[in-house]
Amino acid sequence: MYAKFSDAELAFQSEVRSFMRDNYTPELDARINHPDTFKEASIEWQKCLDRQGWAAHGWPVEHGGQPWTATQKYIYSTELAAAGAPDVVPMGIKMVAPVLYSYASDEQKQRFLPPTKASDIWWCQGYSEPGAGSDLAALQTKAVRDGDDYLVTGTKIWTTYAQYADWIFCLVRTSNEGKPQQGISFLLIDMKSPGVTVSPIISIDDEHHLNEVSFDNVRVPVSNRIGEENQGWTYAKALLTYERTALSGVGYCKRTLATIREMAAQSHNQSPSLLSSPDFQARLADVEMDVMALEFLELRVLSAIDSGSAPGMESSLLKLKGTEMQQAVQSLQWDVAASFGGVLPAEHGAEALWQSSGNMARRSYMFGRASTIYGGSNEVQRNIIAKFALGL
């Protein structure tokens, strides 16, 4: 693997950089980062990316994806992060879509893939339950066959953005025979169906990302089942590898580290800057080197996907190390902000930087505590790595 870009790759980098500069405006950024306008602004941004052909760039070309190399995917994600622009909301384009184009019927693909790509459907994920989080196979939400429908009853929890969702892709129990994994099916459920109730969960960062979703005899057509009955665990495992690959957060870490450097270079009340401290320099360098190592691991995974392989155990490595690095970066950002008193009055440029960065450090640190839990806890990822890499 070569780390130096070719002329064609540099031209692509310039194209992406120009697009981000011209289309991801400060006004759009402000709307995406405000809870009252988050949904409509996110859809607007994703539609902008889709018009460019980039929203679903990781899909197969026949479904509207791009024939990008691993290096182009890396350039795109790096420039996206450098511009401070969010990636697409992952539940649709990055999580359920690979299951759809891999396992769905032609009719289901035609029905769901185009509107998902165009951000005309907002998806949420119905996996975890109050008694089945990391032990996902213990889920108890049941779907009982009733003619051409299933009647779904149960509860899902930690459902991100369910308050905005049009549809939920859901794991349900259709059989209690055999191993727990053998009786699970994969259903697509319209969130407007009678019997669906969404209850908010306010997380530690005082934001409303999460929800509890309850199903009370919700009628779901059998035609909304993906693949075979009782084979949903196979599809769920495939989805989780793509979800975990998307959780590495390399671009976020690199951009945040750049902000930390900018903050640490500031002096306050004639005190030396943090960046002049050898201890701080060593700590920052340690984190930067770990992020660089994670970046090359991500490139290896992208190269494997390029060659036709699905992300396997490597996705667990990315999730494990990526979320640990995100927390390390957030802790560093928190400590830098705290060393200057956190939030300061925005009386001039430097203090305005500290005010915005202090607030962001607090929010990122609080919400980031969950990153080693969602998408499969890091303890579970260590078990997966131990089994498939070490044969334990």
Coordinates of C-alpha atoms in Angstrom, one line a residue:
M1 CA 0.0 0.0 0.0
Y2 CA 1.4 3.4 -1.1
A3 CA 0.8 6.4 1.1
K4 CA 1.6 8.9 -1.7
F5 CA -1.3 10.1 -3.8
S6 CA -1.2 9.9 -7.6
D7 CA -2.0 12.8 -9.8
A8 CA -5.5 11.5 -10.4
E9 CA -6.0 11.1 -6.7
L10 CA -4.8 14.6 -6.0
A11 CA -7.3 15.8 -8.6
F12 CA -10.0 13.9 -6.9
Q13 CA -9.0 15.4 -3.5
S14 CA -9.2 18.9 -5.0
E15 CA -12.7 18.1 -6.4
V16 CA -14.0 16.9 -3.1
R17 CA -12.4 19.8 -1.2
S18 CA -14.0 22.3 -3.6
F19 CA -17.3 20.7 -3.3
M20 CA -17.3 20.8 0.5
R21 CA -16.2 24.4 0.5
D22 CA -19.0 25.4 -1.9
N23 CA -21.8 23.4 -0.5
Y24 CA -21.3 22.8 3.2
T25 CA -21.9 26.4 4.3
P26 CA -21.7 27.9 7.8
E27 CA -25.5 28.4 7.6
L28 CA -26.1 24.7 6.8
D29 CA -23.7 23.7 9.6
A30 CA -25.6 25.8 12.1
R31 CA -28.9 24.2 11.1
I32 CA -27.5 20.6 11.3
N33 CA -26.1 21.3 14.8
H34 CA -29.4 22.7 16.1
P35 CA -32.0 20.2 17.3
D36 CA -34.9 22.1 15.9
T37 CA -33.6 22.0 12.3
F38 CA -31.3 18.9 12.5
K39 CA -33.6 16.5 10.5
E40 CA -34.5 18.8 7.6
A41 CA -31.0 20.2 7.3
S42 CA -29.4 16.7 7.4
I43 CA -31.8 15.5 4.7
E44 CA -30.9 18.6 2.6
W45 CA -27.2 17.9 3.0
Q46 CA -27.7 14.2 2.1
K47 CA -29.7 15.1 -1.0
C48 CA -26.9 17.5 -2.0
L49 CA -24.4 14.6 -1.7
D50 CA -26.8 12.4 -3.6
R51 CA -27.0 14.8 -6.5
Q52 CA -23.3 14.7 -6.7
G53 CA -23.4 10.9 -6.7
W54 CA -21.6 10.6 -3.3
A55 CA -24.3 9.9 -0.7
A56 CA -24.2 6.1 -1.4
H57 CA -20.7 5.9 -2.8
G58 CA -20.1 2.6 -1.0
W59 CA -23.0 0.8 -2.7
P60 CA -22.4 -1.5 -5.7
V61 CA -22.3 0.6 -8.9
E62 CA -25.5 -1.1 -10.3
H63 CA -27.4 0.3 -7.4
G64 CA -26.0 3.8 -7.6
G65 CA -22.6 3.6 -5.9
Q66 CA -19.2 4.8 -7.1
P67 CA -16.4 2.6 -8.5
W68 CA -14.0 4.3 -6.0
T69 CA -10.8 2.7 -4.9
A70 CA -9.9 2.4 -1.2
T71 CA -7.7 5.5 -1.5
Q72 CA -10.6 7.5 -3.0
K73 CA -12.9 6.4 -0.2
Y74 CA -10.2 7.5 2.3
I75 CA -9.7 10.9 0.6
Y76 CA -13.5 11.5 0.6
S77 CA -13.9 10.7 4.3
T78 CA -10.8 12.7 5.2
E79 CA -12.0 15.8 3.3
L80 CA -15.5 15.4 4.7
A81 CA -14.1 15.5 8.2
A82 CA -11.7 18.3 7.5
A83 CA -14.6 20.5 6.3
G84 CA -16.5 19.7 9.5
A85 CA -19.3 18.2 7.4
P86 CA -21.2 15.2 8.7
D87 CA -21.4 12.0 6.8
V88 CA -24.8 10.6 5.9
V89 CA -27.0 9.4 8.8
P90 CA -25.8 5.8 8.8
M91 CA -28.9 3.8 9.6
G92 CA -30.2 3.8 6.1
I93 CA -27.4 4.2 3.5
K94 CA -24.7 2.5 5.5
M95 CA -26.5 -0.1 7.6
V96 CA -29.8 -1.4 6.2
A97 CA -28.9 -0.8 2.6
P98 CA -26.1 -3.4 2.4
V99 CA -28.6 -6.0 3.8
L100 CA -31.2 -4.9 1.2
Y101 CA -28.9 -5.1 -1.8
S102 CA -27.4 -8.3 -0.6
Y103 CA -30.4 -10.3 0.6
A104 CA -33.7 -8.6 -0.4
S105 CA -35.9 -9.6 -3.2
D106 CA -35.9 -7.6 -6.5
E107 CA -39.2 -6.1 -5.5
Q108 CA -37.9 -5.0 -2.1
K109 CA -34.8 -3.6 -3.6
Q110 CA -36.8 -1.5 -6.1
R111 CA -39.2 -0.4 -3.3
F112 CA -36.6 0.6 -0.7
L113 CA -33.2 1.3 -2.2
P114 CA -33.9 4.4 -4.4
P115 CA -35.7 6.3 -1.7
T116 CA -33.1 5.3 0.9
K117 CA -30.4 6.6 -1.4
A118 CA -32.3 9.9 -2.0
S119 CA -32.9 10.3 1.8
D120 CA -36.7 10.1 1.2
I121 CA -36.8 7.4 3.9
W122 CA -35.3 8.0 7.4
W123 CA -34.5 4.7 9.0
C124 CA -33.8 3.6 12.6
Q125 CA -32.5 0.4 13.9
G126 CA -34.5 -2.0 16.1
Y127 CA -31.9 -4.4 17.6
S128 CA -31.2 -3.8 21.3
E129 CA -33.9 -4.5 23.9
P130 CA -34.1 -3.8 27.7
G131 CA -33.0 -7.4 28.3
A132 CA -30.9 -8.0 25.2
G133 CA -28.2 -5.5 24.5
S134 CA -24.7 -6.9 24.1
D135 CA -26.4 -10.4 24.2
L136 CA -28.5 -9.6 21.1
A137 CA -29.5 -13.3 20.6
A138 CA -31.5 -13.0 23.8
L139 CA -34.0 -10.7 22.2
Q140 CA -37.7 -11.4 22.9
T141 CA -39.7 -9.1 20.7
K142 CA -41.9 -11.6 19.0
A143 CA -43.6 -11.8 15.6
V144 CA -46.5 -14.2 15.3
R145 CA -47.7 -15.2 11.9
D146 CA -51.3 -14.2 11.1
G147 CA -52.2 -15.0 7.5
D148 CA -50.2 -12.6 5.3
D149 CA -49.0 -10.6 8.2
Y150 CA -47.0 -10.8 11.4
L151 CA -48.2 -9.4 14.7
V152 CA -45.2 -7.8 16.4
T153 CA -45.1 -7.3 20.2
G154 CA -42.2 -6.1 22.3
T155 CA -39.8 -3.3 23.1
K156 CA -36.6 -2.0 21.5
I157 CA -34.3 0.5 23.3
W158 CA -31.5 2.9 22.6
T159 CA -33.1 3.5 19.2
T160 CA -31.2 6.4 17.7
Y161 CA -33.3 9.1 16.0
A162 CA -36.5 7.0 16.2
Q163 CA -38.4 10.2 16.8
Y164 CA -37.6 11.2 13.2
A165 CA -37.8 7.8 11.5
D166 CA -40.2 6.7 8.8
W167 CA -39.2 3.0 9.0
I168 CA -37.4 0.7 11.4
F169 CA -35.4 -2.4 10.5
C170 CA -36.1 -4.8 13.2
L171 CA -34.9 -8.1 14.6
V172 CA -37.9 -10.2 15.9
R173 CA -38.3 -13.7 17.3
T174 CA -40.3 -15.9 15.0
S175 CA -39.4 -19.2 16.7
N176 CA -38.2 -20.4 20.1
E177 CA -36.9 -23.7 18.8
G178 CA -33.2 -24.6 18.7
K179 CA -30.4 -22.1 19.5
P180 CA -31.5 -18.5 20.2
Q181 CA -29.9 -17.3 17.0
Q182 CA -31.9 -19.7 14.9
G183 CA -35.4 -18.2 15.6
I184 CA -34.8 -14.6 14.5
S185 CA -36.2 -12.8 11.5
F186 CA -35.4 -9.5 9.9
L187 CA -38.5 -7.2 9.4
L188 CA -39.0 -3.7 7.9
I189 CA -41.7 -1.9 9.9
D190 CA -43.5 1.3 9.0
M191 CA -43.2 3.6 12.0
K192 CA -46.7 5.0 11.3
S193 CA -48.2 1.6 11.9
P194 CA -50.9 1.5 14.7
G195 CA -49.4 0.2 17.9
V196 CA -45.9 1.7 17.5
T197 CA -45.0 4.1 20.4
V198 CA -41.8 6.1 20.6
S199 CA -40.7 7.3 24.0
P200 CA -37.7 9.7 24.4
I201 CA -34.5 8.9 26.3
I202 CA -32.4 12.0 27.3
S203 CA -28.8 11.0 27.4
I204 CA -26.0 12.3 29.7
D205 CA -25.1 15.1 27.2
D206 CA -28.7 16.4 27.8
E207 CA -29.6 15.7 24.1
H208 CA -32.4 13.6 22.6
H209 CA -30.7 11.1 20.4
L210 CA -32.1 7.9 21.9
N211 CA -35.5 6.4 22.3
E212 CA -37.5 3.4 23.4
V213 CA -39.8 1.9 20.8
S214 CA -42.7 -0.3 21.8
F215 CA -44.8 -2.6 19.6
D216 CA -48.3 -3.6 20.6
N217 CA -49.6 -6.2 18.2
V218 CA -48.3 -4.2 15.3
R219 CA -49.4 -5.7 12.0
V220 CA -46.5 -6.1 9.5
P221 CA -46.9 -7.6 6.0
V222 CA -44.9 -10.8 5.5
S223 CA -43.7 -9.1 2.3
N224 CA -41.7 -6.8 4.6
R225 CA -39.5 -9.7 5.8
I226 CA -36.0 -9.7 4.4
G227 CA -34.8 -13.2 3.3
E228 CA -36.1 -16.4 4.9
E229 CA -37.9 -16.7 8.2
N230 CA -35.7 -17.5 11.2
Q231 CA -32.6 -16.6 9.2
G232 CA -32.4 -13.0 10.3
W233 CA -29.3 -13.6 12.5
T234 CA -27.3 -14.1 9.3
Y235 CA -28.4 -10.8 7.9
A236 CA -28.0 -9.1 11.3
K237 CA -24.3 -10.2 11.5
A238 CA -23.6 -8.9 8.1
L239 CA -25.2 -5.5 9.0
L240 CA -23.2 -5.3 12.2
T241 CA -19.8 -5.6 10.4
Y242 CA -20.7 -2.6 8.2
E243 CA -22.0 -0.7 11.2
R244 CA -18.8 -1.4 13.2
T245 CA -16.6 -0.4 10.2
A246 CA -18.4 2.9 10.1
L247 CA -17.7 3.6 13.8
S248 CA -13.9 4.0 13.6
G249 CA -14.2 7.8 13.6
V250 CA -10.7 8.4 12.1
G251 CA -11.8 11.6 10.3
Y252 CA -13.5 12.9 13.5
C253 CA -10.3 12.2 15.5
K254 CA -8.0 14.0 13.1
R255 CA -10.2 17.1 12.9
T256 CA -10.6 17.2 16.7
L257 CA -6.9 16.8 17.2
A258 CA -6.3 19.8 14.9
T259 CA -8.7 21.8 17.0
I260 CA -6.9 20.7 20.2
R261 CA -3.6 21.9 18.7
E262 CA -5.2 25.2 17.9
M263 CA -6.6 25.5 21.4
A264 CA -3.4 24.4 23.1
A265 CA -1.3 27.0 21.2
Q266 CA -3.3 29.8 22.8
S267 CA -2.0 31.5 26.0
H268 CA -4.2 33.0 28.6
N269 CA -3.5 35.7 31.2
Q270 CA 0.2 35.6 30.2
S271 CA 0.5 31.9 31.0
P272 CA 2.6 29.7 28.7
S273 CA 0.6 27.8 26.1
L274 CA -0.1 24.1 26.8
L275 CA 1.7 23.3 23.5
S276 CA 4.9 24.5 25.1
S277 CA 4.7 21.9 27.8
P278 CA 6.8 18.7 27.2
D279 CA 4.3 16.6 29.1
F280 CA 1.4 17.8 27.0
Q281 CA 3.4 17.4 23.8
A282 CA 4.1 13.8 24.7
R283 CA 0.5 13.1 25.5
L284 CA -0.7 14.7 22.3
A285 CA 1.9 12.8 20.2
D286 CA 0.9 9.5 21.8
V287 CA -2.8 10.1 20.7
E288 CA -1.8 11.3 17.3
M289 CA 0.4 8.2 16.7
D290 CA -2.5 5.9 17.8
V291 CA -4.9 7.7 15.4
M292 CA -2.4 7.3 12.6
A293 CA -2.1 3.5 13.3
L294 CA -5.9 3.3 13.3
E295 CA -6.0 5.2 10.0
F296 CA -3.8 2.6 8.3
L297 CA -5.9 -0.2 9.7
E298 CA -9.0 1.4 8.2
L299 CA -7.2 1.6 4.8
R300 CA -6.4 -2.1 5.1
V301 CA -10.1 -2.9 5.6
L302 CA -11.1 -0.6 2.7
S303 CA -8.6 -2.4 0.5
A304 CA -10.1 -5.8 1.5
I305 CA -13.6 -4.5 0.6
D306 CA -12.2 -3.3 -2.7
S307 CA -11.0 -6.8 -3.5
G308 CA -14.5 -8.2 -2.9
S309 CA -14.2 -9.2 0.7
A310 CA -16.8 -8.3 3.3
P311 CA -15.4 -6.6 6.5
G312 CA -15.1 -9.4 9.0
M313 CA -13.1 -9.6 12.3
E314 CA -11.3 -6.4 11.2
S315 CA -14.5 -4.5 11.7
S316 CA -14.4 -5.5 15.3
L317 CA -10.8 -4.2 15.5
L318 CA -11.8 -0.9 14.0
K319 CA -14.8 -0.5 16.3
L320 CA -12.7 -1.4 19.4
K321 CA -9.7 0.8 18.7
G322 CA -11.7 3.5 17.0
T323 CA -14.1 4.1 19.9
E324 CA -11.2 3.9 22.4
M325 CA -9.4 6.6 20.3
Q326 CA -12.5 8.8 20.2
Q327 CA -12.7 8.7 23.9
A328 CA -8.9 9.4 24.2
V329 CA -9.3 12.4 21.9
Q330 CA -12.4 13.6 23.8
S331 CA -10.6 13.3 27.2
L332 CA -7.7 15.3 25.8
Q333 CA -10.1 18.0 24.4
W334 CA -11.9 18.1 27.8
D335 CA -8.7 18.5 29.7
V336 CA -7.4 21.3 27.4
A337 CA -10.7 23.2 27.8
A338 CA -10.7 22.6 31.5
S339 CA -7.2 24.0 31.9
F340 CA -8.5 27.4 30.7
G341 CA -11.7 27.2 32.8
G342 CA -13.8 25.6 30.1
V343 CA -16.3 28.2 28.9
L344 CA -15.1 31.8 28.8
P345 CA -16.9 35.0 27.7
A346 CA -16.6 35.5 24.0
E347 CA -15.0 39.0 24.3
H348 CA -12.4 38.5 21.6
G349 CA -11.2 35.9 19.1
A350 CA -9.2 33.7 21.3
E351 CA -11.9 33.5 24.0
A352 CA -14.6 32.9 21.4
L353 CA -12.6 29.9 20.3
W354 CA -12.4 28.7 23.9
Q355 CA -16.1 29.3 24.4
S356 CA -17.2 27.2 21.4
S357 CA -14.6 24.6 22.0
G358 CA -15.4 24.3 25.7
N359 CA -19.0 23.6 25.0
M360 CA -18.2 21.1 22.3
A361 CA -15.7 19.4 24.5
R362 CA -18.3 19.0 27.2
R363 CA -21.0 17.6 24.8
S364 CA -18.5 15.3 23.0
Y365 CA -17.1 13.9 26.2
M366 CA -20.5 13.2 27.7
F367 CA -22.0 11.5 24.6
G368 CA -18.7 9.8 23.8
R369 CA -19.0 7.6 26.9
A370 CA -21.5 5.5 25.0
S371 CA -19.2 4.8 22.0
T372 CA -17.6 1.8 23.6
I373 CA -21.1 0.3 24.3
Y374 CA -23.2 0.9 21.1
G375 CA -22.6 -1.1 18.0
G376 CA -21.7 -4.1 20.2
S377 CA -19.8 -3.4 23.4
N378 CA -16.0 -3.4 23.3
E379 CA -16.0 -6.4 25.6
V380 CA -18.0 -8.3 22.9
Q381 CA -15.6 -7.1 20.2
R382 CA -12.6 -8.5 22.2
N383 CA -14.4 -11.9 22.3
I384 CA -14.9 -11.8 18.6
I385 CA -11.3 -11.0 18.0
A386 CA -10.2 -13.7 20.4
K387 CA -12.3 -16.3 18.6
F388 CA -11.5 -15.4 15.0
A389 CA -8.0 -14.0 15.2
L390 CA -6.5 -16.1 18.1
G391 CA -8.7 -19.2 17.9
L392 CA -9.6 -19.0 21.5

